[in-house]
Amino acid sequence: MPSASEAQVQIRLVAKQPKYVVPDAPIVVPQQLQRYGLSEIVNHLLGTETPVPFDFLVDGQFLRESIASYLKAKNLSAENILTLEYVESMLPPTEIASYSHDDWISSVAASSESRFAVGSYDGMVRVWNAQGECEHELRAHQAAVKSVAAIRDSSRRGKVELISGSQDQTAIAWGTKDKELRPLYIARGHTGSIDAVAINPANTHFVTASTDATIRFWNLAVPKQSESDQTVSGDAEPVSKKQKKANVNIKGKIAIGTLSGHVGPVTGVCFNGDQESQIFSGGWDHSVRTWDVASGVNVTTSLCDKVVLDVAYSTQSRLVATGHADRAVRLWDPRSQDSTVVKLRLSSHKGFVTSVAWAPNSAYMLASASHDSTVKLWDIRSRTPLYTVHATNDEDKGKKLLALDWHKSRLLAGGEGKSLRIHAFSDRAQNAPDSQD
């Protein structure tokens, strides 16, 4: 009987990226091989001059142990041919910049790879460029800014470019006028802090989620005249590049619909990018809800063990990801007949998961931020994170993260450390296609 180090198994190597396809005839390899040894075999078969790192999947899950350990765990015979799908490994992100703020960062939103909006507990929204310059400091809220949402369209001069929500129970729409970002209108109606804001992909409507247990639905367009009972007056001029402050009148905005059903604060909301009349929300009542905003109907309600802190939808995987107070990330499939059942639970964080963000061009890649001061990168085909990203600055180490956004090659994070942490992915990591059909 061969020893464990001598035991062999037949494998078949398959790839869905054409440039990496090798003959799929079975080959015999040692059972003790792990990812690195299998990568060497694939690179040898490909004849690559520079080795390419690969990950390997068995039945849709990443191989994170030796083949022998996998066979034993699954109670499989070594006499069977094992099919291994290989995909190009994703490289870890690199922290390329850190922008300091005066107070905790509550939310971040990238409008491009070189322009970032940051909401802060000092009541301000700051807009940064890639050179580390704060282009705008937006003052109009009377309390902490809890949420920001940015429109990724550079042609929207004179129209709404970003929305901020605040503990002052208002949301403010900002747009460029006279080369400065200024408030275009103020949305009133909530009776609690606005903790989440989302803009639909068509840039026609937005939703706000509040501690008053409601979600409100708004038209994004700038009104010709105030829609509320009276126009709000305030110190609304942004301070930027020696511009003087001035009192201006801000048009009022009222919601076109209110969604009620949550019991307690609503902490996360997002649009279904494939069906824009549908949104998803989560809150302190341990529920994840699907709504039809046109009718105001709560279509489905899914319950889980702990408070929901954030919600994100992927148009690539068509799954909803949620971050929770029990340190877990959960995935839900709203298309499933039993959409109220958790599809996958990801556990690795050591603190509340405060924010989640899907990779823009992948059905599998997901990021999460936590009170444990880390960002974790997941490939949802595995239950263990691909990478854990720690703070590099001493001031940020051990500080709670509260905000996260992923736009193209940029991953943004911020929180108690008062720094906007900007991470970049390599072109290879961004351009490697999924192995999804």
XYZ file of N, CA, C and O in Angstrom, residues 25-97:
292
model
N -7.295 15.903 -20.987
C -7.077 14.483 -20.721
C -6.633 14.298 -19.277
O -5.847 15.099 -18.749
N -7.109 13.264 -18.596
C -6.725 13.054 -17.194
C -5.219 12.859 -17.055
O -4.569 12.251 -17.911
N -4.678 13.394 -15.975
C -3.271 13.182 -15.646
C -3.181 12.687 -14.206
O -4.070 12.946 -13.390
N -2.108 11.986 -13.906
C -1.912 11.430 -12.565
C -0.972 12.342 -11.783
O 0.107 12.695 -12.257
N -1.401 12.720 -10.583
C -0.600 13.615 -9.746
C -0.606 13.092 -8.312
O -1.493 12.317 -7.915
N 0.357 13.498 -7.497
C 0.361 13.112 -6.076
C -0.829 13.710 -5.342
O -1.193 14.869 -5.563
N -1.441 12.950 -4.469
C -2.579 13.445 -3.698
C -2.188 14.573 -2.749
O -3.039 15.344 -2.325
N -0.922 14.670 -2.394
C -0.480 15.678 -1.443
C -0.384 17.073 -2.060
O -0.134 18.046 -1.360
N -0.588 17.171 -3.376
C -0.492 18.486 -4.023
C -1.538 19.447 -3.478
O -2.677 19.076 -3.224
N -1.108 20.710 -3.338
C -2.017 21.796 -2.996
C -2.004 22.816 -4.128
O -1.497 22.543 -5.218
N -2.552 24.001 -3.858
C -2.717 25.003 -4.900
C -1.409 25.331 -5.621
O -1.369 25.421 -6.853
N -0.322 25.513 -4.871
C 0.923 25.959 -5.504
C 1.495 24.893 -6.434
O 1.975 25.190 -7.532
N 1.445 23.640 -6.002
C 1.929 22.557 -6.856
C 1.082 22.389 -8.099
O 1.600 22.142 -9.195
N -0.243 22.558 -7.943
C -1.128 22.472 -9.099
C -0.873 23.633 -10.064
O -0.919 23.458 -11.288
N -0.584 24.822 -9.518
C -0.250 25.978 -10.365
C 0.993 25.705 -11.196
O 1.068 26.074 -12.375
N 1.977 25.064 -10.594
C 3.209 24.727 -11.328
C 2.901 23.807 -12.502
O 3.467 23.965 -13.596
N 1.995 22.856 -12.295
C 1.634 21.932 -13.374
C 0.956 22.686 -14.513
O 1.292 22.502 -15.693
N -0.007 23.559 -14.184
C -0.712 24.315 -15.224
C 0.256 25.210 -15.983
O 0.218 25.280 -17.225
N 1.149 25.886 -15.286
C 2.117 26.756 -15.953
C 3.051 25.956 -16.851
O 3.426 26.403 -17.946
N 3.416 24.763 -16.422
C 4.260 23.899 -17.254
C 3.512 23.493 -18.530
O 4.079 23.531 -19.639
N 2.241 23.114 -18.392
C 1.453 22.718 -19.555
C 1.233 23.887 -20.508
O 1.170 23.718 -21.727
N 1.114 25.094 -19.949
C 0.922 26.281 -20.777
C 2.224 26.778 -21.389
O 2.203 27.532 -22.375
N 3.327 26.411 -20.797
C 4.625 26.888 -21.283
C 4.824 28.378 -21.036
O 5.461 29.073 -21.849
N 4.312 28.882 -19.935
C 4.422 30.308 -19.645
C 5.856 30.684 -19.270
O 6.544 29.949 -18.560
N 6.294 31.843 -19.774
C 7.624 32.339 -19.419
C 7.631 32.882 -17.991
O 8.569 32.650 -17.232
N 6.591 33.616 -17.651
C 6.438 34.133 -16.293
C 5.290 33.385 -15.635
O 4.163 33.416 -16.137
N 5.545 32.696 -14.524
C 4.485 31.904 -13.889
C 3.270 32.746 -13.508
O 3.392 33.877 -13.035
N 2.106 32.201 -13.772
C 0.837 32.835 -13.420
C 0.236 32.072 -12.249
O 0.091 30.853 -12.325
N -0.098 32.757 -11.147
C -0.730 32.045 -10.024
C -2.187 31.725 -10.328
O -2.908 32.551 -10.887
N -2.604 30.538 -9.976
C -3.984 30.099 -10.199
C -4.610 29.631 -8.897
O -3.924 29.167 -7.976
N -5.945 29.750 -8.839
C -6.748 29.101 -7.802
C -7.514 27.969 -8.447
O -7.797 27.995 -9.658
N -7.902 26.981 -7.631
C -8.542 25.769 -8.148
C -9.857 25.523 -7.425
O -9.946 25.658 -6.199
N -10.882 25.187 -8.219
C -12.203 24.933 -7.669
C -12.601 23.490 -7.908
O -12.351 22.930 -8.983
N -13.223 22.913 -6.877
C -13.794 21.574 -6.978
C -15.263 21.689 -6.612
O -15.603 22.139 -5.512
N -16.127 21.341 -7.538
C -17.573 21.450 -7.312
C -17.966 22.854 -6.844
O -18.792 23.035 -5.947
N -17.339 23.870 -7.469
C -17.714 25.249 -7.197
C -17.113 25.859 -5.956
O -17.390 27.017 -5.644
N -16.273 25.117 -5.226
C -15.635 25.657 -4.025
C -14.117 25.630 -4.193
O -13.554 24.703 -4.797
N -13.445 26.658 -3.656
C -11.997 26.718 -3.772
C -11.329 25.596 -2.986
O -11.749 25.247 -1.875
N -10.283 25.049 -3.577
C -9.463 24.040 -2.912
C -8.478 24.772 -2.006
O -7.563 25.451 -2.486
N -8.651 24.644 -0.692
C -7.798 25.336 0.275
C -6.995 24.353 1.122
O -6.519 24.690 2.202
N -6.840 23.161 0.605
C -6.093 22.108 1.306
C -5.503 21.186 0.253
O -5.602 21.441 -0.954
N -4.866 20.126 0.684
C -4.338 19.163 -0.278
C -5.475 18.363 -0.894
O -6.579 18.286 -0.347
N -5.192 17.769 -2.057
C -6.206 16.915 -2.692
C -6.579 15.774 -1.762
O -7.755 15.405 -1.632
N -5.583 15.208 -1.073
C -5.839 14.093 -0.156
C -6.810 14.512 0.948
O -7.747 13.775 1.284
N -6.595 15.701 1.529
C -7.478 16.174 2.594
C -8.892 16.401 2.072
O -9.875 16.114 2.765
N -8.998 16.900 0.839
C -10.317 17.125 0.248
C -11.040 15.792 0.048
O -12.228 15.665 0.395
N -10.342 14.809 -0.493
C -10.959 13.500 -0.728
C -11.432 12.878 0.578
O -12.527 12.305 0.661
N -10.614 13.032 1.625
C -10.973 12.461 2.922
C -12.184 13.177 3.507
O -13.109 12.533 4.026
N -12.190 14.526 3.412
C -13.293 15.304 3.981
C -14.608 15.001 3.277
O -15.676 15.011 3.901
N -14.545 14.731 1.975
C -15.752 14.459 1.188
C -16.060 12.971 1.076
O -17.037 12.586 0.421
N -15.197 12.151 1.696
C -15.366 10.691 1.645
C -15.422 10.184 0.202
O -16.285 9.383 -0.170
N -14.470 10.673 -0.612
C -14.404 10.296 -2.016
C -13.262 9.316 -2.256
O -12.225 9.371 -1.586
N -13.450 8.469 -3.227
C -12.419 7.491 -3.577
C -11.377 8.115 -4.501
O -11.715 8.892 -5.407
N -10.128 7.763 -4.280
C -9.041 8.243 -5.130
C -9.065 7.579 -6.498
O -8.307 7.970 -7.389
N -9.942 6.601 -6.670
C -10.041 5.933 -7.970
C -10.868 6.754 -8.957
O -10.843 6.501 -10.158
N -11.606 7.723 -8.442
C -12.399 8.584 -9.329
C -11.516 9.660 -9.940
O -10.499 10.066 -9.360
N -11.911 10.131 -11.127
C -11.208 11.260 -11.754
C -11.775 12.544 -11.166
O -12.990 12.773 -11.202
N -10.890 13.382 -10.628
C -11.297 14.620 -9.983
C -11.129 15.781 -10.965
O -10.039 16.003 -11.497
N -12.220 16.493 -11.233
C -12.165 17.638 -12.150
C -11.866 18.912 -11.367
O -12.587 19.252 -10.426
N -10.788 19.598 -11.769
C -10.379 20.842 -11.123
C -10.487 21.987 -12.126
O -9.860 21.961 -13.179
N -11.296 22.973 -11.804
C -11.350 24.179 -12.626
C -10.358 25.182 -12.061
O -10.292 25.390 -10.846
N -9.564 25.797 -12.923
C -8.587 26.765 -12.436
C -8.874 28.147 -13.024
O -9.290 28.295 -14.162
N -8.672 29.151 -12.154
C -8.898 30.548 -12.522
C -7.694 31.359 -12.058
O -7.037 31.019 -11.076
N -7.428 32.425 -12.777
C -6.305 33.269 -12.416
C -6.534 33.897 -11.042
O -7.603 34.438 -10.746
N -5.524 33.801 -10.189
C -5.645 34.333 -8.831
C -5.752 35.854 -8.856
O -5.148 36.522 -9.695
N -6.506 36.358 -7.909
C -6.617 37.801 -7.745
C -5.492 38.273 -6.832
O -5.264 37.706 -5.760
N -4.799 39.324 -7.250
C -3.740 39.880 -6.423
C -4.340 40.750 -5.321
O -5.401 41.348 -5.504
N -3.698 40.842 -4.166
C -4.242 41.673 -3.085
C -4.171 43.155 -3.444
O -3.292 43.579 -4.197
N -5.093 43.960 -2.934
C -5.043 45.395 -3.206
C -3.893 46.053 -2.447
O -3.453 45.555 -1.408
N -3.448 47.179 -2.952
C -2.373 47.941 -2.336
C -2.917 49.274 -1.863
O -3.607 49.965 -2.615
N -2.611 49.664 -0.614
C -3.034 50.975 -0.140
C -2.155 52.037 -0.798
O -0.938 52.029 -0.650
N -2.781 52.944 -1.541
C -2.019 53.939 -2.298
C -2.125 55.338 -1.710
O -1.343 56.219 -2.061
N -3.112 55.569 -0.819
C -3.265 56.910 -0.260
C -4.121 56.842 0.995
O -4.877 55.890 1.219
